[in-house]
Amino acid sequence: MKITLIIATIASLLSAPSFANSLFSLENLERERAALLSAQLDSSLDLNQRQKKVQNIYRRLVDIERMVLRDDRVTSSSSSLAQNAFNKYELTFLVHSSAEKSLPPLSHWMSEVHLTTDSILSAKTGHR
Amino acid sequence: MNTRIILSSLILTISLGCTDLVLASEGRNWDPVASDKLIKLPANIIEKRIQQDFEASPMALHIVGLEQQMQDKLSQLKSLQELMTDSEGEALINQRFELVQQKSEYLDLMQETQGLRQNALAKKQGLYETVLGKLRNKNGRVSQGEVYQLKQKQAEARQRMQKVLAQVDNGLIHLGLDQRSPYADEFALNLAKVEDLKNAISQHKANASPTLGDVEVTSEEYVRQLLMEASTEQSLLDQESLMFSYMAKLVALDAQALEYEISYGDEDTQLTQRNRTKPADVADMFL
């Protein structure tokens, strides 16, 4: 009887708490990546400011990408956010996938979304 | 006359016993259920759990009782057979009648035991089949489900990341970010401990895979083996049923022979021809 009680207690410890947001780390990653791209594209920042800001975010992104890849809670439910994140590894794990191609994260991101110098130069402003 | 009626009814009972194995087993049932709790157990424990459940059931207890009665009956039969070697005449006939009756009762007990065993085995087989079905469903559901696919993708992504870890770390140093983050420090510190714990779990005997002849097998393979063993047992029980029916037939023949003997005497009894006057014997008197 006592053994059964102990097993039941341990089993309850083994199961993940239901109140925890399983996508917490992935949502953080999305926010940081958006912040990195924003900082890279922010024309109000000078070169020094941008570099400092980008380096800080880059540092955090390295850790967060690793956290997401090691976090089993992210894949404990088939949420569309997680599905989308793993279907687009190149865009989701920007720092690590850019390292594979030895490219800076921004260049890698731009090539993934098919933004080339030519396409930018040939773009025209107007209403869609 | 009375003995003849009893013998005839005995023959009828034994003959019916040969063909009809249906039991009246009210309150002696075993109704196992393949619950989710049972499926979660390791395969080798599933077998033990089912056996344990059966042994505690009214059906198993009744079988034990019947076995005991059969043993008692068997000793009665042996002593009766010994007694018959020294008997003759009317006493022998009575003892032979007693023997047939005791044999018939023994067969009744054997029939009931056999039926209960067949019933228990059929239930066990059904249970193993349900367990196997549930195990297959579970594995199929896991391997086809979206969550499984997602986990596979995460594992692939993790492997992909592993290849560039050093490169990314070097990139950080190159950027002048050579101080490791608290996450990276803690993670590296915990990693070795985590591996040790994982090894301890994989080597733990409660987590060991079931084995068949020293070979580790999956739960599904183990349950399939149990089903095979059950069908072996089934065919042996079928053979025992055949033996039982032959034994019943022999007792019925014994009873029939005894009935004929009481009615018409034994084989050695000669038919007595009544004297009749033949014409040839008296023909001379008319000459």
mmCIF file of C-alpha atoms in Angstrom:
data_model
loop_
_atom_site.group_PDB
_atom_site.id
_atom_site.type_symbol
_atom_site.label_atom_id
_atom_site.label_comp_id
_atom_site.label_asym_id
_atom_site.label_seq_id
_atom_site.Cartn_x
_atom_site.Cartn_y
_atom_site.Cartn_z
ATOM 1 C CA MET A 1 0.000 0.000 0.000
ATOM 2 C CA LYS A 2 2.809 2.408 0.979
ATOM 3 C CA ILE A 3 4.755 1.515 -2.192
ATOM 4 C CA THR A 4 1.691 2.282 -4.351
ATOM 5 C CA LEU A 5 1.366 5.638 -2.650
ATOM 6 C CA ILE A 6 5.048 6.429 -3.256
ATOM 7 C CA ILE A 7 4.783 5.438 -6.948
ATOM 8 C CA ALA A 8 1.679 7.609 -7.352
ATOM 9 C CA THR A 9 3.465 10.569 -5.744
ATOM 10 C CA ILE A 10 6.540 10.125 -7.956
ATOM 11 C CA ALA A 11 4.380 9.714 -11.059
ATOM 12 C CA SER A 12 2.709 13.026 -10.291
ATOM 13 C CA LEU A 13 6.174 14.586 -10.006
ATOM 14 C CA LEU A 14 7.222 13.147 -13.367
ATOM 15 C CA SER A 15 4.345 14.685 -15.287
ATOM 16 C CA ALA A 16 4.901 18.273 -16.437
ATOM 17 C CA PRO A 17 2.853 20.882 -14.610
ATOM 18 C CA SER A 18 -0.203 21.656 -16.683
ATOM 19 C CA PHE A 19 -0.166 25.377 -15.950
ATOM 20 C CA ALA A 20 3.217 25.957 -17.637
ATOM 21 C CA ASN A 21 3.088 27.506 -21.093
ATOM 22 C CA SER A 22 4.741 24.859 -23.230
ATOM 23 C CA LEU A 23 5.580 27.367 -25.968
ATOM 24 C CA PHE A 24 7.195 29.890 -23.653
ATOM 25 C CA SER A 25 10.750 29.414 -24.970
ATOM 26 C CA LEU A 26 9.610 29.425 -28.605
ATOM 27 C CA GLU A 27 7.639 32.631 -28.104
ATOM 28 C CA ASN A 28 10.753 34.209 -26.562
ATOM 29 C CA LEU A 29 12.769 33.106 -29.558
ATOM 30 C CA GLU A 30 10.263 34.657 -31.959
ATOM 31 C CA ARG A 31 10.392 37.938 -30.037
ATOM 32 C CA GLU A 32 14.198 38.032 -29.944
ATOM 33 C CA ARG A 33 14.517 37.205 -33.631
ATOM 34 C CA ALA A 34 12.039 39.923 -34.513
ATOM 35 C CA ALA A 35 14.071 42.301 -32.318
ATOM 36 C CA LEU A 36 17.287 41.302 -34.135
ATOM 37 C CA LEU A 37 15.800 41.974 -37.554
ATOM 38 C CA SER A 38 14.266 45.226 -36.345
ATOM 39 C CA ALA A 39 17.619 46.379 -34.966
ATOM 40 C CA GLN A 40 19.372 45.398 -38.183
ATOM 41 C CA LEU A 41 16.871 47.311 -40.291
ATOM 42 C CA ASP A 42 16.420 50.285 -37.939
ATOM 43 C CA SER A 43 17.622 53.275 -39.894
ATOM 44 C CA SER A 44 17.460 55.533 -36.818
ATOM 45 C CA LEU A 45 20.471 53.791 -35.269
ATOM 46 C CA ASP A 46 24.026 54.652 -36.152
ATOM 47 C CA LEU A 47 26.549 51.928 -36.913
ATOM 48 C CA ASN A 48 27.948 51.757 -33.390
ATOM 49 C CA GLN A 49 24.531 51.678 -31.732
ATOM 50 C CA ARG A 50 23.293 49.013 -34.136
ATOM 51 C CA GLN A 51 26.354 46.833 -33.613
ATOM 52 C CA LYS A 52 26.015 47.003 -29.836
ATOM 53 C CA LYS A 53 22.306 46.253 -29.917
ATOM 54 C CA VAL A 54 22.658 43.453 -32.455
ATOM 55 C CA GLN A 55 25.493 41.834 -30.489
ATOM 56 C CA ASN A 56 23.383 41.789 -27.336
ATOM 57 C CA ILE A 57 20.439 40.220 -29.107
ATOM 58 C CA TYR A 58 22.711 37.812 -30.967
ATOM 59 C CA ARG A 59 24.172 36.624 -27.650
ATOM 60 C CA ARG A 60 20.680 36.004 -26.296
ATOM 61 C CA LEU A 61 19.504 34.337 -29.497
ATOM 62 C CA VAL A 62 22.335 31.778 -29.331
ATOM 63 C CA ASP A 63 21.070 30.670 -25.928
ATOM 64 C CA ILE A 64 17.373 30.821 -26.762
ATOM 65 C CA GLU A 65 17.735 28.823 -29.991
ATOM 66 C CA ARG A 66 19.527 26.114 -28.045
ATOM 67 C CA MET A 67 16.871 26.243 -25.320
ATOM 68 C CA VAL A 68 14.076 25.736 -27.854
ATOM 69 C CA LEU A 69 15.842 22.836 -29.519
ATOM 70 C CA ARG A 70 16.379 21.161 -26.164
ATOM 71 C CA ASP A 71 12.923 21.951 -24.785
ATOM 72 C CA ASP A 72 10.630 18.900 -25.019
ATOM 73 C CA ARG A 73 7.644 20.938 -23.902
ATOM 74 C CA VAL A 74 7.659 22.809 -27.210
ATOM 75 C CA THR A 75 6.792 19.617 -29.064
ATOM 76 C CA SER A 76 4.428 18.205 -26.433
ATOM 77 C CA SER A 77 1.464 19.505 -28.432
ATOM 78 C CA SER A 78 1.095 19.963 -32.138
ATOM 79 C CA SER A 79 0.569 23.727 -32.048
ATOM 80 C CA SER A 80 0.763 25.575 -35.348
ATOM 81 C CA LEU A 81 3.460 27.834 -33.901
ATOM 82 C CA ALA A 82 5.745 24.856 -33.190
ATOM 83 C CA GLN A 83 4.854 23.173 -36.508
ATOM 84 C CA ASN A 84 5.725 26.323 -38.383
ATOM 85 C CA ALA A 85 8.934 26.855 -36.424
ATOM 86 C CA PHE A 86 10.329 23.394 -37.191
ATOM 87 C CA ASN A 87 9.100 23.398 -40.796
ATOM 88 C CA LYS A 88 11.179 26.546 -41.387
ATOM 89 C CA TYR A 89 14.396 25.750 -39.563
ATOM 90 C CA GLU A 90 16.377 28.233 -41.673
ATOM 91 C CA LEU A 91 14.247 31.151 -40.564
ATOM 92 C CA THR A 92 13.471 30.055 -36.998
ATOM 93 C CA PHE A 93 16.992 29.187 -35.884
ATOM 94 C CA LEU A 94 18.577 32.071 -37.649
ATOM 95 C CA VAL A 95 21.890 32.156 -35.765
ATOM 96 C CA HIS A 96 22.689 28.450 -36.094
ATOM 97 C CA SER A 97 21.447 28.054 -39.664
ATOM 98 C CA SER A 98 23.406 31.140 -40.784
ATOM 99 C CA ALA A 99 26.525 29.619 -39.176
ATOM 100 C CA GLU A 100 26.045 26.541 -41.403
ATOM 101 C CA LYS A 101 26.429 28.777 -44.441
ATOM 102 C CA SER A 102 29.019 31.053 -42.823
ATOM 103 C CA LEU A 103 26.805 34.059 -43.451
ATOM 104 C CA PRO A 104 25.799 36.878 -41.127
ATOM 105 C CA PRO A 105 22.256 36.288 -39.801
ATOM 106 C CA LEU A 106 20.743 39.220 -41.714
ATOM 107 C CA SER A 107 22.209 38.102 -45.066
ATOM 108 C CA HIS A 108 21.012 34.606 -44.428
ATOM 109 C CA TRP A 109 17.529 35.826 -43.530
ATOM 110 C CA MET A 110 17.351 37.983 -46.648
ATOM 111 C CA SER A 111 18.386 35.122 -48.905
ATOM 112 C CA GLU A 112 15.783 32.881 -47.281
ATOM 113 C CA VAL A 113 12.992 35.378 -47.920
ATOM 114 C CA HIS A 114 14.417 35.946 -51.436
ATOM 115 C CA LEU A 115 15.412 39.574 -50.906
ATOM 116 C CA THR A 116 18.341 40.290 -53.223
ATOM 117 C CA THR A 117 20.045 43.611 -54.042
ATOM 118 C CA ASP A 118 18.540 43.467 -57.535
ATOM 119 C CA SER A 119 15.023 42.803 -56.279
ATOM 120 C CA ILE A 120 15.307 45.658 -53.770
ATOM 121 C CA LEU A 121 16.674 48.080 -56.385
ATOM 122 C CA SER A 122 14.007 47.151 -58.895
ATOM 123 C CA ALA A 123 11.230 47.592 -56.342
ATOM 124 C CA LYS A 124 8.878 50.511 -56.741
ATOM 125 C CA THR A 125 6.871 52.204 -54.074
ATOM 126 C CA GLY A 126 3.140 52.280 -54.610
ATOM 127 C CA HIS A 127 -0.223 51.009 -53.480
ATOM 128 C CA ARG A 128 -1.025 47.348 -53.840
ATOM 129 C CA MET B 1 -34.267 -54.182 -11.339
ATOM 130 C CA ASN B 2 -33.187 -51.173 -9.301
ATOM 131 C CA THR B 3 -29.512 -51.733 -10.170
ATOM 132 C CA ARG B 4 -30.436 -51.999 -13.859
ATOM 133 C CA ILE B 5 -32.227 -48.615 -13.789
ATOM 134 C CA ILE B 6 -29.261 -47.004 -12.046
ATOM 135 C CA LEU B 7 -26.838 -48.546 -14.556
ATOM 136 C CA SER B 8 -28.913 -47.380 -17.522
ATOM 137 C CA SER B 9 -29.040 -43.844 -16.178
ATOM 138 C CA LEU B 10 -25.307 -44.048 -15.502
ATOM 139 C CA ILE B 11 -24.631 -45.038 -19.113
ATOM 140 C CA LEU B 12 -26.810 -42.165 -20.312
ATOM 141 C CA THR B 13 -25.022 -39.677 -18.033
ATOM 142 C CA ILE B 14 -21.565 -40.807 -19.173
ATOM 143 C CA SER B 15 -22.593 -40.730 -22.842
ATOM 144 C CA LEU B 16 -23.860 -37.176 -22.434
ATOM 145 C CA GLY B 17 -20.667 -36.288 -20.600
ATOM 146 C CA CYS B 18 -18.623 -37.336 -23.643
ATOM 147 C CA THR B 19 -20.228 -34.816 -25.931
ATOM 148 C CA ASP B 20 -21.328 -31.959 -23.753
ATOM 149 C CA LEU B 21 -18.669 -29.870 -22.058
ATOM 150 C CA VAL B 22 -20.867 -26.930 -21.162
ATOM 151 C CA LEU B 23 -20.555 -25.989 -17.551
ATOM 152 C CA ALA B 24 -22.801 -24.699 -14.925
ATOM 153 C CA SER B 25 -20.284 -22.387 -13.338
ATOM 154 C CA GLU B 26 -22.397 -19.762 -11.660
ATOM 155 C CA GLY B 27 -20.345 -17.606 -9.346
ATOM 156 C CA ARG B 28 -17.138 -19.322 -10.453
ATOM 157 C CA ASN B 29 -16.186 -16.861 -13.097
ATOM 158 C CA TRP B 30 -13.045 -15.017 -14.012
ATOM 159 C CA ASP B 31 -13.664 -11.815 -15.886
ATOM 160 C CA PRO B 32 -10.334 -10.164 -16.639
ATOM 161 C CA VAL B 33 -10.291 -6.739 -18.301
ATOM 162 C CA ALA B 34 -7.471 -5.304 -20.427
ATOM 163 C CA SER B 35 -7.476 -1.957 -18.668
ATOM 164 C CA ASP B 36 -5.184 0.942 -19.567
ATOM 165 C CA LYS B 37 -3.419 0.351 -16.259
ATOM 166 C CA LEU B 38 -2.563 -3.188 -17.381
ATOM 167 C CA ILE B 39 -1.255 -2.000 -20.768
ATOM 168 C CA LYS B 40 1.099 0.428 -19.054
ATOM 169 C CA LEU B 41 2.848 -2.404 -17.179
ATOM 170 C CA PRO B 42 6.032 -3.980 -18.610
ATOM 171 C CA ALA B 43 5.119 -6.982 -20.790
ATOM 172 C CA ASN B 44 6.652 -9.572 -18.458
ATOM 173 C CA ILE B 45 4.730 -8.075 -15.540
ATOM 174 C CA ILE B 46 1.493 -8.140 -17.595
ATOM 175 C CA GLU B 47 1.805 -11.933 -17.746
ATOM 176 C CA LYS B 48 2.399 -12.180 -13.987
ATOM 177 C CA ARG B 49 -0.420 -9.750 -13.218
ATOM 178 C CA ILE B 50 -2.892 -11.772 -15.310
ATOM 179 C CA GLN B 51 -1.804 -15.032 -13.672
ATOM 180 C CA GLN B 52 -2.069 -13.442 -10.229
ATOM 181 C CA ASP B 53 -5.545 -12.146 -11.046
ATOM 182 C CA PHE B 54 -6.610 -15.587 -12.251
ATOM 183 C CA GLU B 55 -5.249 -17.350 -9.168
ATOM 184 C CA ALA B 56 -7.271 -15.042 -6.915
ATOM 185 C CA SER B 57 -10.478 -15.575 -8.925
ATOM 186 C CA PRO B 58 -13.411 -17.804 -7.807
ATOM 187 C CA MET B 59 -12.768 -19.898 -10.926
ATOM 188 C CA ALA B 60 -9.186 -20.757 -9.937
ATOM 189 C CA LEU B 61 -10.221 -21.464 -6.348
ATOM 190 C CA HIS B 62 -12.933 -23.786 -7.626
ATOM 191 C CA ILE B 63 -10.391 -25.602 -9.840
ATOM 192 C CA VAL B 64 -8.152 -26.120 -6.794
ATOM 193 C CA GLY B 65 -11.149 -27.551 -4.899
ATOM 194 C CA LEU B 66 -12.008 -29.848 -7.794
ATOM 195 C CA GLU B 67 -8.389 -31.058 -8.031
ATOM 196 C CA GLN B 68 -8.535 -31.995 -4.360
ATOM 197 C CA GLN B 69 -11.806 -33.870 -4.840
ATOM 198 C CA MET B 70 -10.292 -35.698 -7.828
ATOM 199 C CA GLN B 71 -7.316 -36.796 -5.728
ATOM 200 C CA ASP B 72 -9.667 -38.137 -3.045
ATOM 201 C CA LYS B 73 -11.749 -39.921 -5.637
ATOM 202 C CA LEU B 74 -8.631 -41.439 -7.165
ATOM 203 C CA SER B 75 -7.562 -42.961 -3.837
ATOM 204 C CA GLN B 76 -11.063 -44.370 -3.390
ATOM 205 C CA LEU B 77 -10.847 -45.938 -6.856
ATOM 206 C CA LYS B 78 -7.452 -47.500 -6.083
ATOM 207 C CA SER B 79 -8.605 -49.037 -2.821
ATOM 208 C CA LEU B 80 -11.763 -50.332 -4.479
ATOM 209 C CA GLN B 81 -9.708 -51.978 -7.235
ATOM 210 C CA GLU B 82 -7.489 -53.622 -4.601
ATOM 211 C CA LEU B 83 -10.574 -54.870 -2.773
ATOM 212 C CA MET B 84 -11.968 -56.405 -5.961
ATOM 213 C CA THR B 85 -8.989 -58.749 -6.406
ATOM 214 C CA ASP B 86 -10.115 -60.749 -3.372
ATOM 215 C CA SER B 87 -13.869 -60.656 -4.010
ATOM 216 C CA GLU B 88 -16.146 -62.944 -5.950
ATOM 217 C CA GLY B 89 -19.803 -63.617 -6.656
ATOM 218 C CA GLU B 90 -22.440 -61.108 -5.581
ATOM 219 C CA ALA B 91 -19.879 -58.989 -3.657
ATOM 220 C CA LEU B 92 -17.754 -58.667 -6.802
ATOM 221 C CA ILE B 93 -20.734 -57.549 -8.851
ATOM 222 C CA ASN B 94 -21.554 -54.915 -6.221
ATOM 223 C CA GLN B 95 -17.947 -53.714 -6.141
ATOM 224 C CA ARG B 96 -17.806 -53.556 -9.944
ATOM 225 C CA PHE B 97 -20.992 -51.500 -9.889
ATOM 226 C CA GLU B 98 -19.435 -49.249 -7.215
ATOM 227 C CA LEU B 99 -16.272 -48.904 -9.348
ATOM 228 C CA VAL B 100 -18.204 -47.822 -12.431
ATOM 229 C CA GLN B 101 -20.112 -45.318 -10.332
ATOM 230 C CA GLN B 102 -16.928 -43.922 -8.762
ATOM 231 C CA LYS B 103 -15.250 -43.692 -12.172
ATOM 232 C CA SER B 104 -18.264 -41.831 -13.487
ATOM 233 C CA GLU B 105 -18.082 -39.361 -10.593
ATOM 234 C CA TYR B 106 -14.349 -38.941 -11.186
ATOM 235 C CA LEU B 107 -15.025 -38.173 -14.830
ATOM 236 C CA ASP B 108 -17.677 -35.629 -13.836
ATOM 237 C CA LEU B 109 -15.083 -33.813 -11.757
ATOM 238 C CA MET B 110 -12.525 -34.088 -14.539
ATOM 239 C CA GLN B 111 -15.020 -32.754 -17.057
ATOM 240 C CA GLU B 112 -15.781 -29.746 -14.894
ATOM 241 C CA THR B 113 -12.064 -29.019 -14.338
ATOM 242 C CA GLN B 114 -11.334 -29.401 -18.031
ATOM 243 C CA GLY B 115 -14.164 -27.061 -18.948
ATOM 244 C CA LEU B 116 -12.997 -24.450 -16.457
ATOM 245 C CA ARG B 117 -9.421 -24.686 -17.765
ATOM 246 C CA GLN B 118 -10.611 -24.285 -21.353
ATOM 247 C CA ASN B 119 -12.728 -21.339 -20.311
ATOM 248 C CA ALA B 120 -9.861 -19.669 -18.434
ATOM 249 C CA LEU B 121 -7.484 -20.222 -21.331
ATOM 250 C CA ALA B 122 -9.947 -18.772 -23.837
ATOM 251 C CA LYS B 123 -10.312 -15.700 -21.619
ATOM 252 C CA LYS B 124 -6.543 -15.414 -21.251
ATOM 253 C CA GLN B 125 -6.131 -15.623 -25.016
ATOM 254 C CA GLY B 126 -8.793 -12.968 -25.513
ATOM 255 C CA LEU B 127 -7.044 -10.788 -22.978
ATOM 256 C CA TYR B 128 -3.618 -11.170 -24.634
ATOM 257 C CA GLU B 129 -5.179 -10.362 -28.009
ATOM 258 C CA THR B 130 -6.744 -7.193 -26.587
ATOM 259 C CA VAL B 131 -3.417 -6.230 -24.978
ATOM 260 C CA LEU B 132 -1.618 -6.835 -28.289
ATOM 261 C CA GLY B 133 -4.221 -4.793 -30.157
ATOM 262 C CA LYS B 134 -3.908 -1.932 -27.695
ATOM 263 C CA LEU B 135 -0.105 -2.035 -27.854
ATOM 264 C CA ARG B 136 -0.227 -1.926 -31.665
ATOM 265 C CA ASN B 137 -2.745 0.925 -31.572
ATOM 266 C CA LYS B 138 -0.594 2.833 -29.143
ATOM 267 C CA ASN B 139 2.553 2.397 -31.243
ATOM 268 C CA GLY B 140 0.670 3.230 -34.435
ATOM 269 C CA ARG B 141 -0.897 6.289 -32.882
ATOM 270 C CA VAL B 142 2.456 7.478 -31.560
ATOM 271 C CA SER B 143 4.298 6.946 -34.851
ATOM 272 C CA GLN B 144 1.590 8.546 -36.985
ATOM 273 C CA GLY B 145 0.559 11.392 -34.724
ATOM 274 C CA GLU B 146 1.394 15.019 -35.334
ATOM 275 C CA VAL B 147 3.185 15.283 -32.004
ATOM 276 C CA TYR B 148 5.451 12.377 -32.953
ATOM 277 C CA GLN B 149 6.249 14.016 -36.298
ATOM 278 C CA LEU B 150 6.983 17.266 -34.516
ATOM 279 C CA LYS B 151 9.301 15.556 -32.050
ATOM 280 C CA GLN B 152 11.109 13.923 -34.954
ATOM 281 C CA LYS B 153 11.615 17.322 -36.533
ATOM 282 C CA GLN B 154 12.916 18.719 -33.261
ATOM 283 C CA ALA B 155 15.368 15.827 -32.944
ATOM 284 C CA GLU B 156 16.590 16.416 -36.513
ATOM 285 C CA ALA B 157 16.954 20.142 -35.824
ATOM 286 C CA ARG B 158 18.879 19.375 -32.624
ATOM 287 C CA GLN B 159 21.295 17.174 -34.553
ATOM 288 C CA ARG B 160 21.706 19.887 -37.137
ATOM 289 C CA MET B 161 22.422 22.461 -34.426
ATOM 290 C CA GLN B 162 24.941 20.148 -32.775
ATOM 291 C CA LYS B 163 27.137 20.300 -35.871
ATOM 292 C CA VAL B 164 27.542 24.076 -35.710
ATOM 293 C CA LEU B 165 27.707 24.572 -31.936
ATOM 294 C CA ALA B 166 31.483 25.112 -31.894
ATOM 295 C CA GLN B 167 31.271 27.344 -34.929
ATOM 296 C CA VAL B 168 28.642 29.577 -33.295
ATOM 297 C CA ASP B 169 30.641 29.712 -30.032
ATOM 298 C CA ASN B 170 33.738 30.729 -31.986
ATOM 299 C CA GLY B 171 31.657 33.379 -33.714
ATOM 300 C CA LEU B 172 30.732 34.787 -30.299
ATOM 301 C CA ILE B 173 34.397 34.961 -29.286
ATOM 302 C CA HIS B 174 35.165 36.593 -32.589
ATOM 303 C CA LEU B 175 32.540 39.237 -31.826
ATOM 304 C CA GLY B 176 34.206 39.884 -28.473
ATOM 305 C CA LEU B 177 31.456 38.042 -26.547
ATOM 306 C CA ASP B 178 33.866 35.555 -25.045
ATOM 307 C CA GLN B 179 32.197 35.448 -21.635
ATOM 308 C CA ARG B 180 29.860 32.485 -21.472
ATOM 309 C CA SER B 181 26.239 33.137 -20.586
ATOM 310 C CA PRO B 182 24.796 31.820 -17.301
ATOM 311 C CA TYR B 183 22.610 29.439 -19.356
ATOM 312 C CA ALA B 184 25.596 27.977 -21.216
ATOM 313 C CA ASP B 185 27.565 27.570 -17.967
ATOM 314 C CA GLU B 186 24.749 25.909 -16.066
ATOM 315 C CA PHE B 187 23.815 23.749 -19.012
ATOM 316 C CA ALA B 188 27.355 22.418 -19.427
ATOM 317 C CA LEU B 189 27.549 21.730 -15.699
ATOM 318 C CA ASN B 190 24.255 19.858 -15.657
ATOM 319 C CA LEU B 191 24.815 17.985 -18.899
ATOM 320 C CA ALA B 192 27.226 15.395 -17.453
ATOM 321 C CA LYS B 193 24.912 14.784 -14.485
ATOM 322 C CA VAL B 194 21.930 14.435 -16.804
ATOM 323 C CA GLU B 195 23.796 11.847 -18.863
ATOM 324 C CA ASP B 196 24.698 9.903 -15.688
ATOM 325 C CA LEU B 197 21.048 9.930 -14.599
ATOM 326 C CA LYS B 198 19.876 8.836 -18.052
ATOM 327 C CA ASN B 199 22.370 5.964 -18.012
ATOM 328 C CA ALA B 200 21.181 4.920 -14.561
ATOM 329 C CA ILE B 201 17.573 4.923 -15.816
ATOM 330 C CA SER B 202 18.387 2.892 -18.929
ATOM 331 C CA GLN B 203 20.270 0.341 -16.831
ATOM 332 C CA HIS B 204 17.618 0.125 -14.124
ATOM 333 C CA LYS B 205 16.070 -3.350 -13.926
ATOM 334 C CA ALA B 206 12.551 -1.934 -13.609
ATOM 335 C CA ASN B 207 13.101 -0.237 -16.964
ATOM 336 C CA ALA B 208 14.576 -3.306 -18.656
ATOM 337 C CA SER B 209 12.972 -4.692 -21.778
ATOM 338 C CA PRO B 210 11.367 -8.114 -21.447
ATOM 339 C CA THR B 211 13.590 -10.987 -22.520
ATOM 340 C CA LEU B 212 12.896 -14.247 -24.279
ATOM 341 C CA GLY B 213 15.757 -16.670 -23.839
ATOM 342 C CA ASP B 214 18.244 -13.910 -22.958
ATOM 343 C CA VAL B 215 17.225 -11.885 -26.014
ATOM 344 C CA GLU B 216 15.650 -8.480 -25.395
ATOM 345 C CA VAL B 217 12.314 -8.139 -27.160
ATOM 346 C CA THR B 218 9.647 -5.483 -27.495
ATOM 347 C CA SER B 219 6.446 -5.668 -25.479
ATOM 348 C CA GLU B 220 4.572 -6.545 -28.668
ATOM 349 C CA GLU B 221 6.881 -9.484 -29.415
ATOM 350 C CA TYR B 222 6.592 -10.683 -25.822
ATOM 351 C CA VAL B 223 2.785 -10.653 -25.892
ATOM 352 C CA ARG B 224 2.851 -12.458 -29.266
ATOM 353 C CA GLN B 225 4.986 -15.141 -27.613
ATOM 354 C CA LEU B 226 2.455 -15.386 -24.765
ATOM 355 C CA LEU B 227 -0.303 -15.917 -27.320
ATOM 356 C CA MET B 228 1.717 -18.691 -28.932
ATOM 357 C CA GLU B 229 2.206 -20.359 -25.549
ATOM 358 C CA ALA B 230 -1.539 -20.073 -24.912
ATOM 359 C CA SER B 231 -2.330 -21.811 -28.193
ATOM 360 C CA THR B 232 0.152 -24.589 -27.322
ATOM 361 C CA GLU B 233 -1.654 -25.019 -24.025
ATOM 362 C CA GLN B 234 -4.944 -24.989 -25.914
ATOM 363 C CA SER B 235 -3.922 -27.838 -28.194
ATOM 364 C CA LEU B 236 -2.718 -29.875 -25.198
ATOM 365 C CA LEU B 237 -6.047 -29.267 -23.471
ATOM 366 C CA ASP B 238 -7.820 -30.415 -26.643
ATOM 367 C CA GLN B 239 -5.783 -33.605 -26.547
ATOM 368 C CA GLU B 240 -6.662 -34.075 -22.878
ATOM 369 C CA SER B 241 -10.342 -33.624 -23.782
ATOM 370 C CA LEU B 242 -10.005 -36.405 -26.322
ATOM 371 C CA MET B 243 -8.432 -38.638 -23.675
ATOM 372 C CA PHE B 244 -11.259 -37.722 -21.326
ATOM 373 C CA SER B 245 -13.895 -38.648 -23.904
ATOM 374 C CA TYR B 246 -12.208 -42.036 -24.484
ATOM 375 C CA MET B 247 -12.106 -42.658 -20.739
ATOM 376 C CA ALA B 248 -15.817 -41.799 -20.508
ATOM 377 C CA LYS B 249 -16.551 -44.133 -23.400
ATOM 378 C CA LEU B 250 -14.718 -46.966 -21.620
ATOM 379 C CA VAL B 251 -16.658 -46.400 -18.411
ATOM 380 C CA ALA B 252 -19.883 -46.391 -20.406
ATOM 381 C CA LEU B 253 -18.885 -49.692 -22.018
ATOM 382 C CA ASP B 254 -18.006 -51.126 -18.590
ATOM 383 C CA ALA B 255 -21.415 -50.089 -17.301
ATOM 384 C CA GLN B 256 -23.139 -51.572 -20.344
ATOM 385 C CA ALA B 257 -21.200 -54.840 -19.977
ATOM 386 C CA LEU B 258 -22.162 -54.983 -16.316
ATOM 387 C CA GLU B 259 -25.798 -54.375 -17.170
ATOM 388 C CA TYR B 260 -25.756 -57.204 -19.745
ATOM 389 C CA GLU B 261 -24.001 -59.455 -17.277
ATOM 390 C CA ILE B 262 -26.610 -58.820 -14.571
ATOM 391 C CA SER B 263 -29.402 -59.375 -17.075
ATOM 392 C CA TYR B 264 -28.048 -62.246 -19.116
ATOM 393 C CA GLY B 265 -25.182 -63.692 -17.083
ATOM 394 C CA ASP B 266 -21.534 -63.700 -18.063
ATOM 395 C CA GLU B 267 -19.879 -65.076 -21.190
ATOM 396 C CA ASP B 268 -19.348 -68.517 -19.665
ATOM 397 C CA THR B 269 -23.011 -69.049 -18.948
ATOM 398 C CA GLN B 270 -24.261 -71.618 -21.421
ATOM 399 C CA LEU B 271 -27.716 -71.421 -22.854
ATOM 400 C CA THR B 272 -29.706 -74.318 -21.520
ATOM 401 C CA GLN B 273 -31.859 -76.106 -24.075
ATOM 402 C CA ARG B 274 -35.083 -77.425 -22.640
ATOM 403 C CA ASN B 275 -35.540 -81.129 -23.243
ATOM 404 C CA ARG B 276 -37.980 -81.745 -25.939
ATOM 405 C CA THR B 277 -39.377 -85.022 -27.081
ATOM 406 C CA LYS B 278 -38.095 -85.872 -30.464
ATOM 407 C CA PRO B 279 -40.330 -88.087 -32.655
ATOM 408 C CA ALA B 280 -37.413 -90.415 -33.354
ATOM 409 C CA ASP B 281 -37.064 -91.185 -29.638
ATOM 410 C CA VAL B 282 -40.645 -92.434 -29.368
ATOM 411 C CA ALA B 283 -41.022 -93.902 -32.827
ATOM 412 C CA ASP B 284 -40.176 -97.377 -31.552
ATOM 413 C CA MET B 285 -43.163 -97.403 -29.295
ATOM 414 C CA PHE B 286 -45.390 -97.273 -32.283
ATOM 415 C CA LEU B 287 -43.855 -100.096 -34.087
#
